[in-house]
Short mmCIF file of C-alpha atoms in Angstrom, two decimals:
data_model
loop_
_atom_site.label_atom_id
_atom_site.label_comp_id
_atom_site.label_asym_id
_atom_site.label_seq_id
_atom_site.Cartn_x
_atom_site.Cartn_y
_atom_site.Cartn_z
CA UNK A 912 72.97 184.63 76.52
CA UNK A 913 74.79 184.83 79.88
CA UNK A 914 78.06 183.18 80.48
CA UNK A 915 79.31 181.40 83.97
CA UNK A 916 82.49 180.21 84.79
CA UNK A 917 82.73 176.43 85.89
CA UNK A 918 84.97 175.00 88.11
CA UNK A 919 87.74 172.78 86.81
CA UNK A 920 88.21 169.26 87.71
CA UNK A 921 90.79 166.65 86.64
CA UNK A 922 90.84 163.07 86.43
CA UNK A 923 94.02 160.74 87.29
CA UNK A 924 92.90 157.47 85.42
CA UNK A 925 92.29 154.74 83.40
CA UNK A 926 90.51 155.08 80.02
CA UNK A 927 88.45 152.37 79.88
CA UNK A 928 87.15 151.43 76.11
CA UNK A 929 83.67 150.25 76.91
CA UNK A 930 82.77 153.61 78.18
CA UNK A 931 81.21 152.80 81.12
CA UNK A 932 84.17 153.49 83.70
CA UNK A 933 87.80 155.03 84.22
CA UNK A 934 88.24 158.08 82.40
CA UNK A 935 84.86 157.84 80.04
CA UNK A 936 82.97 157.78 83.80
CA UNK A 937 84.91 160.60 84.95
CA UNK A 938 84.33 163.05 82.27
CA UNK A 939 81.02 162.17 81.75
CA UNK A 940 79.81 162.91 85.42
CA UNK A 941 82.42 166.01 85.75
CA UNK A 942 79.98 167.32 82.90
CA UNK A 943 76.64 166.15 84.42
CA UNK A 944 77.42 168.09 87.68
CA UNK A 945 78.58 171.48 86.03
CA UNK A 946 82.17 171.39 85.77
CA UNK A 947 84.45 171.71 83.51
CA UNK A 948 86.49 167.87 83.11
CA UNK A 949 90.29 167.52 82.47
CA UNK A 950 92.19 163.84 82.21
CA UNK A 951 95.71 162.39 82.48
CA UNK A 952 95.36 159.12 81.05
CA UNK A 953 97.61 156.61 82.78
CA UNK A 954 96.38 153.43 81.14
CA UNK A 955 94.69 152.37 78.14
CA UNK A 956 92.71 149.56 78.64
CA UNK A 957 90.94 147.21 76.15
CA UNK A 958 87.72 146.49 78.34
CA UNK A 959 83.91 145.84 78.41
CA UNK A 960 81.91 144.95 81.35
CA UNK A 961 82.31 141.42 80.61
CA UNK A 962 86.25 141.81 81.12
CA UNK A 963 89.62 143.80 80.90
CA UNK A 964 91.68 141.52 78.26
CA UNK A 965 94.63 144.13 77.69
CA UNK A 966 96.08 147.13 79.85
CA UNK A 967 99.20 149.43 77.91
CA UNK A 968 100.79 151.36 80.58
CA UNK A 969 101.46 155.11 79.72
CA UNK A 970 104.93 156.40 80.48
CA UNK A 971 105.59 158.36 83.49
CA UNK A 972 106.86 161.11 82.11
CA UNK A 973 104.54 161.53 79.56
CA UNK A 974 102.06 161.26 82.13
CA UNK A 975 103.74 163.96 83.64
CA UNK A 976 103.16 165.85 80.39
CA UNK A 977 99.83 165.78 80.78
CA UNK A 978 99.23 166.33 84.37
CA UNK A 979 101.83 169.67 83.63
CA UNK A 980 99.59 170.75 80.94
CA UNK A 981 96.38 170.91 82.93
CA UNK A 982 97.93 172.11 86.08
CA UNK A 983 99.81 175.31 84.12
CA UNK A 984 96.96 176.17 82.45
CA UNK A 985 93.68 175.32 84.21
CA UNK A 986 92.74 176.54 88.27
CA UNK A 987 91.86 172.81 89.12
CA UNK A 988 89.69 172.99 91.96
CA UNK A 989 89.29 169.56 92.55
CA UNK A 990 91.25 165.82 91.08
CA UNK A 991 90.34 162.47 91.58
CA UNK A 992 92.67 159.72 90.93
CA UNK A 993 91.69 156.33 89.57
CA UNK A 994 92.85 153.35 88.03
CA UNK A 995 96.89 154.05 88.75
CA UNK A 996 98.31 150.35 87.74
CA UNK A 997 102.17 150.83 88.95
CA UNK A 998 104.46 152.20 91.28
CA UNK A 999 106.07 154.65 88.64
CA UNK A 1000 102.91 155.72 88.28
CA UNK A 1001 101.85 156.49 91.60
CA UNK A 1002 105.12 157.77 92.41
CA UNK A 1003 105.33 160.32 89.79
CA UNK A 1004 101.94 161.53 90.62
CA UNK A 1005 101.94 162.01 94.03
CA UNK A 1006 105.83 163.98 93.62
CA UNK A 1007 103.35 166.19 91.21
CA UNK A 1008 100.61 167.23 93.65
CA UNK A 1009 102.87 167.58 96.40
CA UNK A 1010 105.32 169.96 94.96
CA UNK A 1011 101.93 171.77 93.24
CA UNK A 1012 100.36 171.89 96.91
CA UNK A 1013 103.97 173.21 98.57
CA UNK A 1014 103.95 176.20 95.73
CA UNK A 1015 100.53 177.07 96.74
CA UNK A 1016 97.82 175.57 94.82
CA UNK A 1017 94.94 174.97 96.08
CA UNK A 1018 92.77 172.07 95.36
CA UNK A 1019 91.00 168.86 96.66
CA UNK A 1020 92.35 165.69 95.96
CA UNK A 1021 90.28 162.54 96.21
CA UNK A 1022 92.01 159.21 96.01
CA UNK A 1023 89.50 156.16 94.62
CA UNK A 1024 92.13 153.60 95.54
CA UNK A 1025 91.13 151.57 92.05
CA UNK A 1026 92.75 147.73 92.73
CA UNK A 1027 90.31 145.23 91.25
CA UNK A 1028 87.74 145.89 88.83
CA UNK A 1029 84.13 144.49 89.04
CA UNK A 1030 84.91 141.52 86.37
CA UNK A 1031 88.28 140.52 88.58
CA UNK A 1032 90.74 142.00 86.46
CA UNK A 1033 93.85 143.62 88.71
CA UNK A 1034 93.85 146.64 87.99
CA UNK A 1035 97.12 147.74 90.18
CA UNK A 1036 99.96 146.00 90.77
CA UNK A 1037 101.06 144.21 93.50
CA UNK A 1038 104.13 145.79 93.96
CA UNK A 1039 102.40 149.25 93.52
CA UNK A 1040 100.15 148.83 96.78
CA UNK A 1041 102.83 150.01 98.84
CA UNK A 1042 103.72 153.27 96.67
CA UNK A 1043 99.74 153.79 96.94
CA UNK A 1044 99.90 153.38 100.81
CA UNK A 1045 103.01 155.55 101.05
CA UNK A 1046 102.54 158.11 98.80
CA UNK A 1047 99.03 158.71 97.61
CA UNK A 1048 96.95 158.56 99.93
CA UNK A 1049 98.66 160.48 102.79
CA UNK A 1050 98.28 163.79 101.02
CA UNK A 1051 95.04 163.16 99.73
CA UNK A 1052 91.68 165.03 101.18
CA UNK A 1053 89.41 161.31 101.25
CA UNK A 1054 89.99 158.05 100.14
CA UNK A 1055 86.79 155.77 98.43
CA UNK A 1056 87.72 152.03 99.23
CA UNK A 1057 85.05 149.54 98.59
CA UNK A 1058 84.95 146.52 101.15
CA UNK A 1059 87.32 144.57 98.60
CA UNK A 1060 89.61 147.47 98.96
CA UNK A 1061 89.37 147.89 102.69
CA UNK A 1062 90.62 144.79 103.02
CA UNK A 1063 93.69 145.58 101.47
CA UNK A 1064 94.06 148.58 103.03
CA UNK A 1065 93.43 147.42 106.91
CA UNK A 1066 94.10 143.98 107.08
CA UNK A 1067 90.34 143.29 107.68
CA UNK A 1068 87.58 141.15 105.81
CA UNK A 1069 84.11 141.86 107.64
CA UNK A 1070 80.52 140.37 106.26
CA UNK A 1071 78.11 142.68 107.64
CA UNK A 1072 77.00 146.09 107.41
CA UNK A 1073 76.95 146.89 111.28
CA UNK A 1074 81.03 146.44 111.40
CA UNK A 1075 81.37 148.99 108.81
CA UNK A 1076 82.26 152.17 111.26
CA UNK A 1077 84.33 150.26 113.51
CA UNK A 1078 86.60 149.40 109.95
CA UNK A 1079 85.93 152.96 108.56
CA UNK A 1080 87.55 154.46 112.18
CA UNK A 1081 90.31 151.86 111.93
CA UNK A 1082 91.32 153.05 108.17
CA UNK A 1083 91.35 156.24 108.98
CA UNK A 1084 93.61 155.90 112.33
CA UNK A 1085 96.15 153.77 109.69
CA UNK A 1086 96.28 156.84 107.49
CA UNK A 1087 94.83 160.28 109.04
CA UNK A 1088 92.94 161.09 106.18
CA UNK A 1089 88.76 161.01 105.40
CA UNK A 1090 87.65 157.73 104.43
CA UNK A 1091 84.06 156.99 102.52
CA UNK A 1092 83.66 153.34 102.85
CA UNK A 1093 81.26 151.63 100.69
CA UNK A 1094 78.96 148.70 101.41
CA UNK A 1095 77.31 148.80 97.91
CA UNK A 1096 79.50 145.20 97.58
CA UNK A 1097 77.93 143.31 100.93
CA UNK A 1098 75.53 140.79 99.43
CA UNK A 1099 72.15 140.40 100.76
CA UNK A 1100 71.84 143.88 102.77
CA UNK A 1101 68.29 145.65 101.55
CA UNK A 1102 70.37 149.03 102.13
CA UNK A 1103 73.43 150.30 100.07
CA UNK A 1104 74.62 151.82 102.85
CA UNK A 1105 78.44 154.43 103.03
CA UNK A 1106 80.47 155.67 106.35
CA UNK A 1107 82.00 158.45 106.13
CA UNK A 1108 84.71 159.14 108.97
CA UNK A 1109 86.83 162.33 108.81
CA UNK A 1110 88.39 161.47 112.59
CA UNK A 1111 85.34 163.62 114.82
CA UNK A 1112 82.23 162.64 112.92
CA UNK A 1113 81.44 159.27 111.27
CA UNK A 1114 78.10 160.06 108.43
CA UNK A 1115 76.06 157.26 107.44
CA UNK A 1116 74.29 157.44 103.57
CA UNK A 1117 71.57 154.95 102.87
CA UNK A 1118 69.94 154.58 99.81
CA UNK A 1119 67.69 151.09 99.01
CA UNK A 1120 70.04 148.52 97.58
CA UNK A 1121 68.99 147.96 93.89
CA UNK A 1122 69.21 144.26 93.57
CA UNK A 1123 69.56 142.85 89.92
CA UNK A 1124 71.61 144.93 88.53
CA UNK A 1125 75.49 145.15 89.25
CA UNK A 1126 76.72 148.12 87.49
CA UNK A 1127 80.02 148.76 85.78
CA UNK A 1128 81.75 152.06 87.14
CA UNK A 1129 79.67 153.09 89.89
CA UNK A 1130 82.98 153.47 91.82
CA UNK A 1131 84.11 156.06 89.54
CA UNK A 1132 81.14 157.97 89.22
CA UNK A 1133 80.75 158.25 92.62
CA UNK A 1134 84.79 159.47 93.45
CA UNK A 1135 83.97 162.03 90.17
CA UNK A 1136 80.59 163.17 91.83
CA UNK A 1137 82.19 163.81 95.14
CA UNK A 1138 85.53 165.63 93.54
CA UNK A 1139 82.72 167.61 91.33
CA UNK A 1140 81.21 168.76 94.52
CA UNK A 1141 84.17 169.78 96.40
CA UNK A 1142 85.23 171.98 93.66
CA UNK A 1143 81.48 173.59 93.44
CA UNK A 1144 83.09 174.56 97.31
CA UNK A 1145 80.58 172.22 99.04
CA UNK A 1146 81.90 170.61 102.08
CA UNK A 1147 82.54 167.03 102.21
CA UNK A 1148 79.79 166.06 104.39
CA UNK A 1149 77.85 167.75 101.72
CA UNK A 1150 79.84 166.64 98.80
CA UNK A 1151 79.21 162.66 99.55
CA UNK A 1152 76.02 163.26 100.36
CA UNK A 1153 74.57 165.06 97.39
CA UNK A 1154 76.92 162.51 94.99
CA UNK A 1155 74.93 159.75 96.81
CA UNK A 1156 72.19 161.00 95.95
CA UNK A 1157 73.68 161.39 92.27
CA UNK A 1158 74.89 157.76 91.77
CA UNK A 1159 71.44 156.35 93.15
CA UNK A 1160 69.71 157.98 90.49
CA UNK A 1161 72.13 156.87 87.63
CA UNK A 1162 71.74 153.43 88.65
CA UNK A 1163 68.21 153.88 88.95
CA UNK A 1164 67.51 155.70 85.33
CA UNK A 1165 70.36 153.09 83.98
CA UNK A 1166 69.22 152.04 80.50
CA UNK A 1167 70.57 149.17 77.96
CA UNK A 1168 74.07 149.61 75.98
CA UNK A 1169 75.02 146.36 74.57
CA UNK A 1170 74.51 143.23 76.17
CA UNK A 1171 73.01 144.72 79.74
CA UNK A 1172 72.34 148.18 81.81
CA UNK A 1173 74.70 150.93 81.41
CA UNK A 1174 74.64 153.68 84.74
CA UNK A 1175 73.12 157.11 83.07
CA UNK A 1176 75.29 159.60 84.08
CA UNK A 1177 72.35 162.25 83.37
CA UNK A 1178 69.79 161.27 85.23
CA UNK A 1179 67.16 163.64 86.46
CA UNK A 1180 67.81 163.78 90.27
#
């Protein structure tokens, strides 16, 4: 039997108990797509897809602890944050990668800018957006807003697909770093379409908009397919792109868990 190493990935989130997103999502798509998955767990949350109905904060610096633990042991190629809920939070993590990426280390850092889950639970903190604005994403390699997000993060509400790169340009002008923007939320669009603007080329990914079904997590799994990518060394045209093509299929293949659909994250693709 022959033996290959796997990159290493880590995952800045929430653990979500109904397994379907945060941390649960994470690992389970950092293993799909050949990596070896690491977490920091800065939330517990007591959740199902019907609903978040408690959210325990971890400590900062035990969150540290954690982060510390992976980072000193592990070459982490790649880390997604999620789900970050305060300012201490965000704070403490972005002092962490900075001083990791000023000593020398080496790794891509996507930032899924997690504010609102599917059900309407807040997931961050008001007075944590700025931190997140501030902080986060200005030393991270892409950020992953939905629309809902966007919003937040430019000022902007739009209703249509075709004003997509126009608000995808716009975010990344506010922040200088790569932003995926995703449509998946505009209602009656026949495509699921994504920009992708990196300040020279904007990237459109299309994939037929599966109506019916409104899947919990699909945010995560997507930010943990891209950061699984970028650590395989692809680039991030071809990172988004092939993790596209990854989430379609798990939505596609989705089978029942409970009450309703559950995205498979192993799906033949």
């Amino acid at each position: 039997m022959t033996h290959t190493n796997k990159p290493v990935t880590l995952t800045i989130a929430g653990s979500d108990s109904g397994g379907g997103a945060g941390i649960q999502a994470d690992l389970k798509t950092f293993t799909a797509l050949d990596t070896f998955g690491t977490s920091a767990i800065t939330c517990l949350t007591a959740q199902n897809p019907s609903g978040v109905t408690g959210i325990l904060e971890v400590d900062a610096d035990f969150l540290e602890k954690q982060i510390t633990a992976v980072l000193d042991y592990f070459p982490v190629q790649a880390i997604k944050t999620g789900m970050l809920f305060s300012t201490a939070i965000i704070e403490r993590t972005s002092s962490l990668l900075t001083l990791r990426k000023k000593e020398g280390r080496i790794f891509s850092l996507v930032i899924d800018p997690v504010m609102v889950a599917t059900s309407g639970a807040k997931l961050l903190q008001d007075s944590a957006i700025e931190a997140l604005l501030t902080k986060l994403i200005p030393i991270s390699d892409l950020i992953t807003p939905n629309l809902d997000e966007a919003e937040i993060l430019s000022g902007k509400k739009i209703s249509k697909s075709d004003e997509m790169p126009g608000l995808a340009e716009e975010i990344f002008k506010k922040f200088k770093v790569p932003v995926l923007l995703k449509g998946g939320h505009l209602q009656n669009e026949k495509i699921a379409l994504d920009i992708l603007y990196d300040g020279k080329t904007l990237s459109k990914f299309e994939k037929p908009f599966i109506s019916g079904f409104y899947p919990h997590g699909t945010g995560c799994t997507y930010s943990s397919a891209i950061t699984s990518y970028l650590a395989h060394g692809r680039t991030l045209f071809e990172a988004v792109r092939s993790a596209k093509e990854y989430l379609h299929a798990a939505i596609e293949q989705a089978y029942t868990a409970g009450k309703d659909k559950t995205l498979n994250h192993t799906p033949k693709f």
